Amino acid sequence: MTYCVGLKLDAGLVLLSDTRTNAGLDNISCYRKMFFFENPGERIITIMTAGSLSVTQTTIARLEEAIEDEMADESTSILRAPTMLRVATIIGDTLSRTRRDIAEQCRDLKQQASASMIVAGQRQGGDMRMFLIYPEGNFIEATDDTPFLQIGEHKYGKPILDRVVTPQTNLADAQKAVLLSMDSTLRSNLSVGMPLDLAVIERGACAVTIRRRIQDGDPDFAQMSAAWSAALRDSFVNISL
Amino acid sequence: MTYCVGLKLDAGLVLLSDTRTNAGLDNISCYRKMFFFENPGERIITIMTAGSLSVTQTTIARLEEAIEDEMADESTSILRAPTMLRVATIIGDTLSRTRRDIAEQCRDLKQQASASMIVAGQRQGGDMRMFLIYPEGNFIEATDDTPFLQIGEHKYGKPILDRVVTPQTNLADAQKAVLLSMDSTLRSNLSVGMPLDLAVIERGACAVTIRRRIQDGDPDFAQMSAAWSAALRDSFVNISL
């Protein structure tokens, strides 16, 4: 499985993904699940992926191919689309088509190949937006009421987000929130694993502000994780029933 | 959905269940999911249920019928079975048979009726044991390595259990742990709802020690929930990244 989470805040976007993929418990690999499509200052688009690796890789490859195509126009290239809504539509259509193609190839298997994506970004002159794209290509959008979107193993890490994230959360606290949300998920579910990819995109920058890969054993992450465990245990001890 | 959790500790058993059932989001009801079969001082058996209400109610009704049957013997009545393992086997067989019967009735529907159960208890002279019974009737047992079992919406409330519960946890802390685990689940998932049923069974008592229904608005639970939220937010603020 996978865990990816994105926050859309007044100050910007904060995105975090793990890198574990598995085909059964005995076939575990590390693959990047966060992709950037950038024309710095003009637009930044980030895609995070969950689901069948053949579906997500082929979808990303087709999006790249469409960008590089000499015939590319605003209806096919996400670097030329005039709005983030059109970007989400192109990605949704590509995902849906890829999923159907692969389902057709796999029709003799009982297994279903599927995938979902979080698409976040901003185009100069447009609003910062974040979408969750379903396997069928339709999507929902993050709002001020619900400023975060999750894909993959989302349940373990949801309680902390429900409690601390609002649109006014600053970018430092937001990074802490997504890392603690990931920490709970890593601890409770083997199918989500290090290293992690973290990105911060300040509102209006139309470029990646912070991009960081957090390796297994990263001292800052390990310290935060240990401090959070200790704080939880202390809080637990101090609460009376 | 449902959330039920059971802890098997050195000091005893601590069990907690919600009471919400739903057939779609617009058809929500309140049903007890914790059942006691007791011969105080000789044996206590507790069953918690998750899944299709028609499967769980029919299974419980058949277990009761078998107990009251004049022909009941140790192979059919869970109040006469000589060990907790035999109790789990009878319950597993009854659940599996009921599930198959109802699946046969529903064969024209695409929908599958299924259910799982946690069975915990002790018989005088025997060990305290706790089992998770799968829809097919097979089961697993809680051990010192993993002293808790969960059924239903188990993911939201797992991180706190992973962090604080060990076999040495005392019964007061254990009640706090299951209530906080439930609190995270209630907050993040609408299909789990108040009131709650809490039971504590001290090791060797072979009877229910504490049995409590916690209603919506219960001042102690509300205070604990608020204190935990505040403690989490304080911990969050105090942790550095």
PDB file of N, CA, C and O in Angstrom, chain A residues 153-156 158-160 162-164 172-173 175-177 179-180 183-184 187-189 220 224-225 227-229 231-233 235-241, chain B residues 153-156 158-160 162-164 172-173 175-177 179-180 183-184 187-189 220 224-225 227-229 231-233 235-241:
ATOM      1  N   GLU A 153      -3.332   4.251   2.702  1.00  0.00           N
ATOM      2  CA  GLU A 153      -3.662   3.853   4.092  1.00  0.00           C
ATOM      3  C   GLU A 153      -3.925   5.092   4.935  1.00  0.00           C
ATOM      4  O   GLU A 153      -3.094   5.510   5.736  1.00  0.00           O
ATOM      5  N   HIS A 154      -5.128   5.660   4.804  1.00  0.00           N
ATOM      6  CA  HIS A 154      -5.357   6.995   5.351  1.00  0.00           C
ATOM      7  C   HIS A 154      -5.880   7.011   6.783  1.00  0.00           C
ATOM      8  O   HIS A 154      -5.888   8.056   7.420  1.00  0.00           O
ATOM      9  N   LYS A 155      -6.311   5.871   7.304  1.00  0.00           N
ATOM     10  CA  LYS A 155      -7.051   5.918   8.564  1.00  0.00           C
ATOM     11  C   LYS A 155      -6.180   6.147   9.793  1.00  0.00           C
ATOM     12  O   LYS A 155      -6.544   6.906  10.685  1.00  0.00           O
ATOM     13  N   TYR A 156      -5.016   5.467   9.844  1.00  0.00           N
ATOM     14  CA  TYR A 156      -4.160   5.599  11.034  1.00  0.00           C
ATOM     15  C   TYR A 156      -3.761   7.047  11.279  1.00  0.00           C
ATOM     16  O   TYR A 156      -3.663   7.493  12.410  1.00  0.00           O
ATOM     17  N   LYS A 158      -5.291   9.855  10.273  1.00  0.00           N
ATOM     18  CA  LYS A 158      -6.329  10.879  10.177  1.00  0.00           C
ATOM     19  C   LYS A 158      -6.625  11.573  11.508  1.00  0.00           C
ATOM     20  O   LYS A 158      -6.828  12.795  11.518  1.00  0.00           O
ATOM     21  N   PRO A 159      -6.643  10.852  12.658  1.00  0.00           N
ATOM     22  CA  PRO A 159      -6.996  11.543  13.907  1.00  0.00           C
ATOM     23  C   PRO A 159      -6.130  12.770  14.196  1.00  0.00           C
ATOM     24  O   PRO A 159      -6.662  13.811  14.599  1.00  0.00           O
ATOM     25  N   ILE A 160      -4.823  12.696  13.983  1.00  0.00           N
ATOM     26  CA  ILE A 160      -3.981  13.865  14.280  1.00  0.00           C
ATOM     27  C   ILE A 160      -4.313  15.022  13.336  1.00  0.00           C
ATOM     28  O   ILE A 160      -4.378  16.184  13.759  1.00  0.00           O
ATOM     29  N   ASP A 162      -7.248  15.589  11.862  1.00  0.00           N
ATOM     30  CA  ASP A 162      -8.560  16.100  12.282  1.00  0.00           C
ATOM     31  C   ASP A 162      -8.415  17.074  13.446  1.00  0.00           C
ATOM     32  O   ASP A 162      -9.190  18.007  13.581  1.00  0.00           O
ATOM     33  N   ARG A 163      -7.430  16.818  14.305  1.00  0.00           N
ATOM     34  CA  ARG A 163      -7.308  17.621  15.521  1.00  0.00           C
ATOM     35  C   ARG A 163      -6.512  18.903  15.329  1.00  0.00           C
ATOM     36  O   ARG A 163      -6.782  19.887  16.002  1.00  0.00           O
ATOM     37  N   VAL A 164      -5.490  18.896  14.481  1.00  0.00           N
ATOM     38  CA  VAL A 164      -4.591  20.064  14.489  1.00  0.00           C
ATOM     39  C   VAL A 164      -4.574  20.907  13.218  1.00  0.00           C
ATOM     40  O   VAL A 164      -4.086  22.034  13.258  1.00  0.00           O
ATOM     41  N   ALA A 172       5.449  25.520   8.982  1.00  0.00           N
ATOM     42  CA  ALA A 172       6.290  24.688   9.859  1.00  0.00           C
ATOM     43  C   ALA A 172       5.419  23.679  10.606  1.00  0.00           C
ATOM     44  O   ALA A 172       5.715  22.482  10.652  1.00  0.00           O
ATOM     45  N   ASP A 173       4.317  24.163  11.203  1.00  0.00           N
ATOM     46  CA  ASP A 173       3.409  23.258  11.905  1.00  0.00           C
ATOM     47  C   ASP A 173       2.797  22.237  10.946  1.00  0.00           C
ATOM     48  O   ASP A 173       2.552  21.088  11.314  1.00  0.00           O
ATOM     49  N   GLN A 175       4.181  20.907   8.280  1.00  0.00           N
ATOM     50  CA  GLN A 175       5.156  19.835   8.029  1.00  0.00           C
ATOM     51  C   GLN A 175       5.185  18.860   9.200  1.00  0.00           C
ATOM     52  O   GLN A 175       5.241  17.647   9.029  1.00  0.00           O
ATOM     53  N   LYS A 176       5.122  19.424  10.415  1.00  0.00           N
ATOM     54  CA  LYS A 176       5.086  18.584  11.614  1.00  0.00           C
ATOM     55  C   LYS A 176       3.842  17.695  11.597  1.00  0.00           C
ATOM     56  O   LYS A 176       3.912  16.502  11.889  1.00  0.00           O
ATOM     57  N   ALA A 177       2.710  18.277  11.237  1.00  0.00           N
ATOM     58  CA  ALA A 177       1.447  17.524  11.241  1.00  0.00           C
ATOM     59  C   ALA A 177       1.480  16.357  10.254  1.00  0.00           C
ATOM     60  O   ALA A 177       1.084  15.236  10.588  1.00  0.00           O
ATOM     61  N   LEU A 179       4.116  14.866   9.031  1.00  0.00           N
ATOM     62  CA  LEU A 179       5.130  13.886   9.441  1.00  0.00           C
ATOM     63  C   LEU A 179       4.623  13.041  10.612  1.00  0.00           C
ATOM     64  O   LEU A 179       4.869  11.832  10.666  1.00  0.00           O
ATOM     65  N   LEU A 180       3.889  13.651  11.560  1.00  0.00           N
ATOM     66  CA  LEU A 180       3.334  12.871  12.675  1.00  0.00           C
ATOM     67  C   LEU A 180       2.220  11.955  12.182  1.00  0.00           C
ATOM     68  O   LEU A 180       2.063  10.833  12.671  1.00  0.00           O
ATOM     69  N   ASP A 183       4.017   9.180  10.726  1.00  0.00           N
ATOM     70  CA  ASP A 183       4.653   8.391  11.788  1.00  0.00           C
ATOM     71  C   ASP A 183       3.673   7.376  12.373  1.00  0.00           C
ATOM     72  O   ASP A 183       4.010   6.205  12.570  1.00  0.00           O
ATOM     73  N   SER A 184       2.432   7.814  12.634  1.00  0.00           N
ATOM     74  CA  SER A 184       1.410   6.888  13.155  1.00  0.00           C
ATOM     75  C   SER A 184       1.138   5.769  12.152  1.00  0.00           C
ATOM     76  O   SER A 184       0.901   4.628  12.527  1.00  0.00           O
ATOM     77  N   ARG A 187       4.067   3.254  11.930  1.00  0.00           N
ATOM     78  CA  ARG A 187       4.166   2.432  13.124  1.00  0.00           C
ATOM     79  C   ARG A 187       3.115   1.326  13.141  1.00  0.00           C
ATOM     80  O   ARG A 187       3.344   0.242  13.664  1.00  0.00           O
ATOM     81  N   SER A 188       1.943   1.601  12.545  1.00  0.00           N
ATOM     82  CA  SER A 188       0.846   0.639  12.629  1.00  0.00           C
ATOM     83  C   SER A 188       0.648  -0.186  11.363  1.00  0.00           C
ATOM     84  O   SER A 188      -0.144  -1.115  11.373  1.00  0.00           O
ATOM     85  N   ASN A 189       1.329   0.152  10.260  1.00  0.00           N
ATOM     86  CA  ASN A 189       1.077  -0.579   9.019  1.00  0.00           C
ATOM     87  C   ASN A 189       2.358  -0.805   8.234  1.00  0.00           C
ATOM     88  O   ASN A 189       2.967   0.124   7.732  1.00  0.00           O
ATOM     89  N   ASP A 220      16.524  13.846  12.502  1.00  0.00           N
ATOM     90  CA  ASP A 220      15.449  14.774  12.855  1.00  0.00           C
ATOM     91  C   ASP A 220      14.112  14.049  12.958  1.00  0.00           C
ATOM     92  O   ASP A 220      13.336  14.256  13.893  1.00  0.00           O
ATOM     93  N   MET A 224      11.856  13.475  16.307  1.00  0.00           N
ATOM     94  CA  MET A 224      10.463  13.920  16.368  1.00  0.00           C
ATOM     95  C   MET A 224       9.546  12.753  16.716  1.00  0.00           C
ATOM     96  O   MET A 224       8.638  12.863  17.547  1.00  0.00           O
ATOM     97  N   SER A 225       9.801  11.598  16.081  1.00  0.00           N
ATOM     98  CA  SER A 225       8.986  10.425  16.323  1.00  0.00           C
ATOM     99  C   SER A 225       9.090   9.980  17.784  1.00  0.00           C
ATOM    100  O   SER A 225       8.078   9.678  18.436  1.00  0.00           O
ATOM    101  N   ALA A 227      10.007  11.867  20.349  1.00  0.00           N
ATOM    102  CA  ALA A 227       9.423  12.904  21.212  1.00  0.00           C
ATOM    103  C   ALA A 227       7.898  12.805  21.214  1.00  0.00           C
ATOM    104  O   ALA A 227       7.238  12.976  22.240  1.00  0.00           O
ATOM    105  N   TRP A 228       7.335  12.497  20.053  1.00  0.00           N
ATOM    106  CA  TRP A 228       5.875  12.375  19.952  1.00  0.00           C
ATOM    107  C   TRP A 228       5.382  11.159  20.745  1.00  0.00           C
ATOM    108  O   TRP A 228       4.408  11.239  21.479  1.00  0.00           O
ATOM    109  N   SER A 229       6.104  10.038  20.627  1.00  0.00           N
ATOM    110  CA  SER A 229       5.740   8.853  21.404  1.00  0.00           C
ATOM    111  C   SER A 229       5.798   9.163  22.903  1.00  0.00           C
ATOM    112  O   SER A 229       4.887   8.802  23.653  1.00  0.00           O
ATOM    113  N   ALA A 231       5.598  12.090  24.324  1.00  0.00           N
ATOM    114  CA  ALA A 231       4.546  13.055  24.674  1.00  0.00           C
ATOM    115  C   ALA A 231       3.194  12.358  24.779  1.00  0.00           C
ATOM    116  O   ALA A 231       2.400  12.640  25.688  1.00  0.00           O
ATOM    117  N   LEU A 232       2.929  11.429  23.874  1.00  0.00           N
ATOM    118  CA  LEU A 232       1.664  10.694  23.926  1.00  0.00           C
ATOM    119  C   LEU A 232       1.577   9.871  25.211  1.00  0.00           C
ATOM    120  O   LEU A 232       0.542   9.838  25.875  1.00  0.00           O
ATOM    121  N   ARG A 233       2.696   9.207  25.543  1.00  0.00           N
ATOM    122  CA  ARG A 233       2.677   8.380  26.759  1.00  0.00           C
ATOM    123  C   ARG A 233       2.526   9.251  28.002  1.00  0.00           C
ATOM    124  O   ARG A 233       1.765   8.919  28.913  1.00  0.00           O
ATOM    125  N   SER A 235       1.069  12.215  28.121  1.00  0.00           N
ATOM    126  CA  SER A 235      -0.316  12.703  28.136  1.00  0.00           C
ATOM    127  C   SER A 235      -1.232  11.604  28.648  1.00  0.00           C
ATOM    128  O   SER A 235      -2.143  11.849  29.447  1.00  0.00           O
ATOM    129  N   PHE A 236      -0.976  10.395  28.187  1.00  0.00           N
ATOM    130  CA  PHE A 236      -1.803   9.257  28.588  1.00  0.00           C
ATOM    131  C   PHE A 236      -1.756   9.072  30.102  1.00  0.00           C
ATOM    132  O   PHE A 236      -2.779   8.895  30.756  1.00  0.00           O
ATOM    133  N   VAL A 237      -0.550   9.143  30.664  1.00  0.00           N
ATOM    134  CA  VAL A 237      -0.395   8.947  32.109  1.00  0.00           C
ATOM    135  C   VAL A 237      -1.104  10.054  32.882  1.00  0.00           C
ATOM    136  O   VAL A 237      -1.741   9.806  33.909  1.00  0.00           O
ATOM    137  N   ASN A 238      -1.036  11.295  32.350  1.00  0.00           N
ATOM    138  CA  ASN A 238      -1.567  12.436  33.100  1.00  0.00           C
ATOM    139  C   ASN A 238      -3.069  12.619  32.998  1.00  0.00           C
ATOM    140  O   ASN A 238      -3.654  13.396  33.737  1.00  0.00           O
ATOM    141  N   ILE A 239      -3.690  11.920  32.059  1.00  0.00           N
ATOM    142  CA  ILE A 239      -5.144  12.080  31.916  1.00  0.00           C
ATOM    143  C   ILE A 239      -5.846  11.194  32.920  1.00  0.00           C
ATOM    144  O   ILE A 239      -5.484  10.033  33.099  1.00  0.00           O
ATOM    145  N   SER A 240      -6.869  11.763  33.577  1.00  0.00           N
ATOM    146  CA  SER A 240      -7.608  10.937  34.531  1.00  0.00           C
ATOM    147  C   SER A 240      -8.914  10.489  33.892  1.00  0.00           C
ATOM    148  O   SER A 240      -9.470  11.168  33.030  1.00  0.00           O
ATOM    149  N   LEU A 241      -9.345   9.351  34.306  1.00  0.00           N
ATOM    150  CA  LEU A 241     -10.540   8.740  33.704  1.00  0.00           C
ATOM    151  C   LEU A 241     -11.764   9.191  34.493  1.00  0.00           C
ATOM    152  O   LEU A 241     -11.827   9.032  35.699  1.00  0.00           O
TER     153      LEU A 241
ATOM    154  N   GLU B 153     -13.983  -0.982  12.529  1.00  0.00           N
ATOM    155  CA  GLU B 153     -13.141   0.152  12.109  1.00  0.00           C
ATOM    156  C   GLU B 153     -11.926   0.268  13.021  1.00  0.00           C
ATOM    157  O   GLU B 153     -11.845   1.146  13.873  1.00  0.00           O
ATOM    158  N   HIS B 154     -10.918  -0.582  12.799  1.00  0.00           N
ATOM    159  CA  HIS B 154      -9.855  -0.734  13.783  1.00  0.00           C
ATOM    160  C   HIS B 154      -8.659   0.187  13.576  1.00  0.00           C
ATOM    161  O   HIS B 154      -7.832   0.318  14.465  1.00  0.00           O
ATOM    162  N   LYS B 155      -8.583   0.870  12.420  1.00  0.00           N
ATOM    163  CA  LYS B 155      -7.323   1.549  12.106  1.00  0.00           C
ATOM    164  C   LYS B 155      -7.119   2.863  12.861  1.00  0.00           C
ATOM    165  O   LYS B 155      -6.023   3.162  13.312  1.00  0.00           O
ATOM    166  N   TYR B 156      -8.194   3.658  12.981  1.00  0.00           N
ATOM    167  CA  TYR B 156      -8.049   4.963  13.644  1.00  0.00           C
ATOM    168  C   TYR B 156      -7.523   4.805  15.075  1.00  0.00           C
ATOM    169  O   TYR B 156      -6.744   5.607  15.556  1.00  0.00           O
ATOM    170  N   LYS B 158      -5.814   2.271  16.428  1.00  0.00           N
ATOM    171  CA  LYS B 158      -4.705   1.350  16.670  1.00  0.00           C
ATOM    172  C   LYS B 158      -3.432   2.040  17.150  1.00  0.00           C
ATOM    173  O   LYS B 158      -2.740   1.504  18.036  1.00  0.00           O
ATOM    174  N   PRO B 159      -3.078   3.235  16.612  1.00  0.00           N
ATOM    175  CA  PRO B 159      -1.812   3.850  17.052  1.00  0.00           C
ATOM    176  C   PRO B 159      -1.692   4.021  18.569  1.00  0.00           C
ATOM    177  O   PRO B 159      -0.633   3.731  19.137  1.00  0.00           O
ATOM    178  N   ILE B 160      -2.757   4.443  19.248  1.00  0.00           N
ATOM    179  CA  ILE B 160      -2.637   4.638  20.705  1.00  0.00           C
ATOM    180  C   ILE B 160      -2.429   3.294  21.410  1.00  0.00           C
ATOM    181  O   ILE B 160      -1.627   3.184  22.342  1.00  0.00           O
ATOM    182  N   ASP B 162      -1.005   0.575  20.091  1.00  0.00           N
ATOM    183  CA  ASP B 162       0.363   0.153  19.779  1.00  0.00           C
ATOM    184  C   ASP B 162       1.363   0.815  20.726  1.00  0.00           C
ATOM    185  O   ASP B 162       2.390   0.242  21.058  1.00  0.00           O
ATOM    186  N   ARG B 163       1.064   2.027  21.137  1.00  0.00           N
ATOM    187  CA  ARG B 163       2.032   2.789  21.927  1.00  0.00           C
ATOM    188  C   ARG B 163       1.947   2.524  23.416  1.00  0.00           C
ATOM    189  O   ARG B 163       2.962   2.589  24.096  1.00  0.00           O
ATOM    190  N   VAL B 164       0.743   2.275  23.957  1.00  0.00           N
ATOM    191  CA  VAL B 164       0.656   2.247  25.430  1.00  0.00           C
ATOM    192  C   VAL B 164       0.289   0.901  26.053  1.00  0.00           C
ATOM    193  O   VAL B 164       0.471   0.725  27.259  1.00  0.00           O
ATOM    194  N   ALA B 172      -6.984   0.139  35.317  1.00  0.00           N
ATOM    195  CA  ALA B 172      -7.428   1.536  35.185  1.00  0.00           C
ATOM    196  C   ALA B 172      -6.849   2.145  33.912  1.00  0.00           C
ATOM    197  O   ALA B 172      -7.573   2.751  33.104  1.00  0.00           O
ATOM    198  N   ASP B 173      -5.539   1.961  33.704  1.00  0.00           N
ATOM    199  CA  ASP B 173      -4.914   2.467  32.476  1.00  0.00           C
ATOM    200  C   ASP B 173      -5.499   1.792  31.240  1.00  0.00           C
ATOM    201  O   ASP B 173      -5.626   2.420  30.183  1.00  0.00           O
ATOM    202  N   GLN B 175      -8.553   0.723  30.794  1.00  0.00           N
ATOM    203  CA  GLN B 175      -9.847   1.342  30.466  1.00  0.00           C
ATOM    204  C   GLN B 175      -9.627   2.669  29.752  1.00  0.00           C
ATOM    205  O   GLN B 175     -10.311   3.001  28.786  1.00  0.00           O
ATOM    206  N   LYS B 176      -8.657   3.430  30.255  1.00  0.00           N
ATOM    207  CA  LYS B 176      -8.318   4.706  29.619  1.00  0.00           C
ATOM    208  C   LYS B 176      -7.864   4.472  28.173  1.00  0.00           C
ATOM    209  O   LYS B 176      -8.275   5.179  27.256  1.00  0.00           O
ATOM    210  N   ALA B 177      -7.032   3.456  27.972  1.00  0.00           N
ATOM    211  CA  ALA B 177      -6.482   3.194  26.631  1.00  0.00           C
ATOM    212  C   ALA B 177      -7.590   2.822  25.646  1.00  0.00           C
ATOM    213  O   ALA B 177      -7.626   3.338  24.521  1.00  0.00           O
ATOM    214  N   LEU B 179     -10.763   3.536  25.877  1.00  0.00           N
ATOM    215  CA  LEU B 179     -11.664   4.682  25.680  1.00  0.00           C
ATOM    216  C   LEU B 179     -11.019   5.729  24.762  1.00  0.00           C
ATOM    217  O   LEU B 179     -11.694   6.324  23.918  1.00  0.00           O
ATOM    218  N   LEU B 180      -9.716   5.955  24.887  1.00  0.00           N
ATOM    219  CA  LEU B 180      -9.042   6.910  23.998  1.00  0.00           C
ATOM    220  C   LEU B 180      -8.958   6.353  22.581  1.00  0.00           C
ATOM    221  O   LEU B 180      -9.080   7.095  21.601  1.00  0.00           O
ATOM    222  N   ASP B 183     -12.253   6.974  21.267  1.00  0.00           N
ATOM    223  CA  ASP B 183     -12.439   8.417  21.054  1.00  0.00           C
ATOM    224  C   ASP B 183     -11.873   8.845  19.695  1.00  0.00           C
ATOM    225  O   ASP B 183     -12.523   9.586  18.946  1.00  0.00           O
ATOM    226  N   SER B 184     -10.685   8.348  19.336  1.00  0.00           N
ATOM    227  CA  SER B 184     -10.101   8.671  18.028  1.00  0.00           C
ATOM    228  C   SER B 184     -10.982   8.141  16.896  1.00  0.00           C
ATOM    229  O   SER B 184     -11.120   8.773  15.857  1.00  0.00           O
ATOM    230  N   ARG B 187     -14.243  10.178  16.524  1.00  0.00           N
ATOM    231  CA  ARG B 187     -13.998  11.503  15.979  1.00  0.00           C
ATOM    232  C   ARG B 187     -13.756  11.457  14.473  1.00  0.00           C
ATOM    233  O   ARG B 187     -14.090  12.395  13.762  1.00  0.00           O
ATOM    234  N   SER B 188     -13.164  10.356  13.985  1.00  0.00           N
ATOM    235  CA  SER B 188     -12.786  10.290  12.575  1.00  0.00           C
ATOM    236  C   SER B 188     -13.736   9.475  11.712  1.00  0.00           C
ATOM    237  O   SER B 188     -13.615   9.468  10.503  1.00  0.00           O
ATOM    238  N   ASN B 189     -14.697   8.753  12.317  1.00  0.00           N
ATOM    239  CA  ASN B 189     -15.558   7.901  11.503  1.00  0.00           C
ATOM    240  C   ASN B 189     -16.992   7.913  12.010  1.00  0.00           C
ATOM    241  O   ASN B 189     -17.291   7.433  13.100  1.00  0.00           O
ATOM    242  N   ASP B 220     -17.799  12.227  32.358  1.00  0.00           N
ATOM    243  CA  ASP B 220     -16.446  11.700  32.527  1.00  0.00           C
ATOM    244  C   ASP B 220     -15.783  11.463  31.170  1.00  0.00           C
ATOM    245  O   ASP B 220     -14.619  11.821  30.958  1.00  0.00           O
ATOM    246  N   MET B 224     -12.574  13.424  29.595  1.00  0.00           N
ATOM    247  CA  MET B 224     -11.377  12.696  29.165  1.00  0.00           C
ATOM    248  C   MET B 224     -11.056  13.004  27.703  1.00  0.00           C
ATOM    249  O   MET B 224      -9.904  13.257  27.334  1.00  0.00           O
ATOM    250  N   SER B 225     -12.106  13.021  26.892  1.00  0.00           N
ATOM    251  CA  SER B 225     -11.928  13.293  25.471  1.00  0.00           C
ATOM    252  C   SER B 225     -11.359  14.693  25.242  1.00  0.00           C
ATOM    253  O   SER B 225     -10.417  14.887  24.457  1.00  0.00           O
ATOM    254  N   ALA B 227      -9.687  16.504  27.460  1.00  0.00           N
ATOM    255  CA  ALA B 227      -8.330  16.565  28.019  1.00  0.00           C
ATOM    256  C   ALA B 227      -7.330  15.928  27.059  1.00  0.00           C
ATOM    257  O   ALA B 227      -6.209  16.416  26.877  1.00  0.00           O
ATOM    258  N   TRP B 228      -7.738  14.844  26.404  1.00  0.00           N
ATOM    259  CA  TRP B 228      -6.846  14.160  25.461  1.00  0.00           C
ATOM    260  C   TRP B 228      -6.591  15.035  24.227  1.00  0.00           C
ATOM    261  O   TRP B 228      -5.460  15.174  23.781  1.00  0.00           O
ATOM    262  N   SER B 229      -7.652  15.664  23.731  1.00  0.00           N
ATOM    263  CA  SER B 229      -7.483  16.589  22.606  1.00  0.00           C
ATOM    264  C   SER B 229      -6.526  17.713  22.968  1.00  0.00           C
ATOM    265  O   SER B 229      -5.622  18.061  22.203  1.00  0.00           O
ATOM    266  N   ALA B 231      -4.263  17.716  25.329  1.00  0.00           N
ATOM    267  CA  ALA B 231      -2.909  17.185  25.535  1.00  0.00           C
ATOM    268  C   ALA B 231      -2.228  16.933  24.196  1.00  0.00           C
ATOM    269  O   ALA B 231      -1.036  17.207  24.027  1.00  0.00           O
ATOM    270  N   LEU B 232      -2.980  16.406  23.219  1.00  0.00           N
ATOM    271  CA  LEU B 232      -2.406  16.168  21.893  1.00  0.00           C
ATOM    272  C   LEU B 232      -1.982  17.475  21.249  1.00  0.00           C
ATOM    273  O   LEU B 232      -0.900  17.582  20.668  1.00  0.00           O
ATOM    274  N   ARG B 233      -2.848  18.487  21.357  1.00  0.00           N
ATOM    275  CA  ARG B 233      -2.507  19.774  20.746  1.00  0.00           C
ATOM    276  C   ARG B 233      -1.302  20.404  21.441  1.00  0.00           C
ATOM    277  O   ARG B 233      -0.410  20.938  20.788  1.00  0.00           O
ATOM    278  N   SER B 235       1.088  18.777  23.055  1.00  0.00           N
ATOM    279  CA  SER B 235       2.263  17.990  22.664  1.00  0.00           C
ATOM    280  C   SER B 235       2.704  18.400  21.275  1.00  0.00           C
ATOM    281  O   SER B 235       3.895  18.551  20.992  1.00  0.00           O
ATOM    282  N   PHE B 236       1.727  18.584  20.386  1.00  0.00           N
ATOM    283  CA  PHE B 236       2.020  18.968  19.014  1.00  0.00           C
ATOM    284  C   PHE B 236       2.776  20.293  18.971  1.00  0.00           C
ATOM    285  O   PHE B 236       3.779  20.437  18.263  1.00  0.00           O
ATOM    286  N   VAL B 237       2.292  21.253  19.762  1.00  0.00           N
ATOM    287  CA  VAL B 237       2.921  22.577  19.780  1.00  0.00           C
ATOM    288  C   VAL B 237       4.350  22.487  20.317  1.00  0.00           C
ATOM    289  O   VAL B 237       5.265  23.139  19.809  1.00  0.00           O
ATOM    290  N   ASN B 238       4.542  21.615  21.322  1.00  0.00           N
ATOM    291  CA  ASN B 238       5.843  21.575  22.005  1.00  0.00           C
ATOM    292  C   ASN B 238       6.908  20.764  21.287  1.00  0.00           C
ATOM    293  O   ASN B 238       8.075  20.824  21.640  1.00  0.00           O
ATOM    294  N   ILE B 239       6.500  19.981  20.313  1.00  0.00           N
ATOM    295  CA  ILE B 239       7.486  19.167  19.601  1.00  0.00           C
ATOM    296  C   ILE B 239       8.158  20.009  18.526  1.00  0.00           C
ATOM    297  O   ILE B 239       7.505  20.746  17.800  1.00  0.00           O
ATOM    298  N   SER B 240       9.484  19.879  18.465  1.00  0.00           N
ATOM    299  CA  SER B 240      10.174  20.630  17.412  1.00  0.00           C
ATOM    300  C   SER B 240      10.492  19.688  16.264  1.00  0.00           C
ATOM    301  O   SER B 240      10.680  18.496  16.446  1.00  0.00           O
ATOM    302  N   LEU B 241      10.532  20.277  15.110  1.00  0.00           N
ATOM    303  CA  LEU B 241      10.739  19.478  13.887  1.00  0.00           C
ATOM    304  C   LEU B 241      12.223  19.437  13.571  1.00  0.00           C
ATOM    305  O   LEU B 241      12.865  20.468  13.459  1.00  0.00           O
TER     306      LEU B 241
END
